C-alpha cells in the first residue's frame, strides 16, 4: 500500500509569502497590501449539531489556516482573487451587497464587510487575495476560516480594534455568522466562527450557544494538553465532499426548531436530559415516523455528553473521553442520520487499531473524522484506516495532526 497522505499545515511565513506573491502578481500596480492576516479551520471534539439548538460545543483551532493579503481602497469597490480559483477576479461594490444579491465564494468575504457595516462600523472597499491550507468541503470550516481572516483584516484596516479582546472577537464572530447566514445563504450555527476567532493555543473552547449570554459566559477556554497526556488528535479526511448549502443541514435545523416549537420551548437546550422521556412522549402524537424523536434524542444527549467531556478534560482525565466520542458518533449516525459510510469506516477502523475514541466532526455527510490516539499507536491507526479504505475500494484518505492551535490574527 502507498505511504499515508499527510496533509501538513503551512508555517505563518509560508502562508504570508504565498498571498504576498499572489497579491503582487494580480494587483500589479506596485502598491503592497496593508498586511497579511489569517484564521484557522477547526475540529469539534464533541457537541455536534448543538450550536443552533442553543447547546454546548467543544472545538479546537487547527494549525491549518486561511491567509489573506488585503489593502484598503478609497472607494467601496471590493476586488478578490483566490489561489483556489486562479485567473478569476470576484468583484462587487459594497453598496450592492445585500441578502440574495451576490453569490459565489466572494459572498463569504463581502458578506463580512456587509455585516460589520450593518453593526454600525465604517468599512472601506478593499483589494484582497486569499490562499488556504484549510481544504474546501472537508468539514473543517474552510468558510469560517475565510470569513474570520477577512474579519480580522477589516478590523485592523478600518481601525475597529475589535480583535484586541474576547468581547470584540465575539462581535466579529457574530458578523461572520451573519455573513454566512444572510449573504452566503448557509443556515449554519455559530460554532465555526467562534472557534476560529476565540480558541487559543493549547486549549479547547467550551461554547455555550444560548442567545443573550455575555462573552464571558458564552465561551470558556479549557486547557487541552495532549502532549502531557502523550496523546495525538488525528484528523482523517475521508475525501467524501460535504456541502452545507445543500438541503440536509437546513432540514435538520428546521426539524429541531419544529420540535422545540411543538414543546413550547425556544430551543431544544431547554430540555434537561432527565426530562427527555417526557419530551419524547409529548412529541409522539406529532411524530408518526419517529424522526422528531431521533433528532431530539441526539441533541439532548449530545449536550449532556459535551458537558461530561469538558468536565473530564478539566479534571485532566483525557484517557477517559473515548467512550463519549464513540457515543456521540453513534448518535449522529443512528439518531441524527448525518454520518456517511466513509466516516463510519474511520471510526470502526481507528477504534479497532487502538484509538481511545473516534467520531465524525463538523456537519457530516462526508468530510472528516477525528481520532484520539496514544502517540505510540498513531502509525497503527493510520495504517489500519488506510487499509480499510483500500479494502472498501475507496479513495485513499488524507491525515492531519490537530494540536490545539491559535485563533485568527
Ligand atoms: C457545521 C456548521 C456548524 C455546526 C456543525 C455541526 O460545521 O457550520 O454551525 O452546526 O456543522 O455541529
PDB file of C-alpha atoms in Angstrom, residues 185-187 241-252 365:
ATOM      1  CA  UNK A 185     -27.073  31.695   2.340  1.00  0.00           C
ATOM      2  CA  UNK A 186     -25.796  28.806   4.501  1.00  0.00           C
ATOM      3  CA  UNK A 187     -28.026  28.379   7.590  1.00  0.00           C
ATOM      4  CA  UNK A 241     -17.179  16.002  -0.019  1.00  0.00           C
ATOM      5  CA  UNK A 242     -19.834  17.569   2.093  1.00  0.00           C
ATOM      6  CA  UNK A 243     -21.748  20.711   1.280  1.00  0.00           C
ATOM      7  CA  UNK A 244     -23.600  22.767   3.863  1.00  0.00           C
ATOM      8  CA  UNK A 245     -25.506  24.967   1.477  1.00  0.00           C
ATOM      9  CA  UNK A 246     -27.484  21.927   0.393  1.00  0.00           C
ATOM     10  CA  UNK A 247     -30.793  20.901   1.899  1.00  0.00           C
ATOM     11  CA  UNK A 248     -29.882  18.292   4.511  1.00  0.00           C
ATOM     12  CA  UNK A 249     -28.327  20.643   7.049  1.00  0.00           C
ATOM     13  CA  UNK A 250     -31.184  23.128   6.744  1.00  0.00           C
ATOM     14  CA  UNK A 251     -33.666  20.291   7.073  1.00  0.00           C
ATOM     15  CA  UNK A 252     -32.086  19.063  10.348  1.00  0.00           C
ATOM     16  CA  UNK A 365     -22.487  13.822   5.211  1.00  0.00           C
TER      17      UNK A 365
END
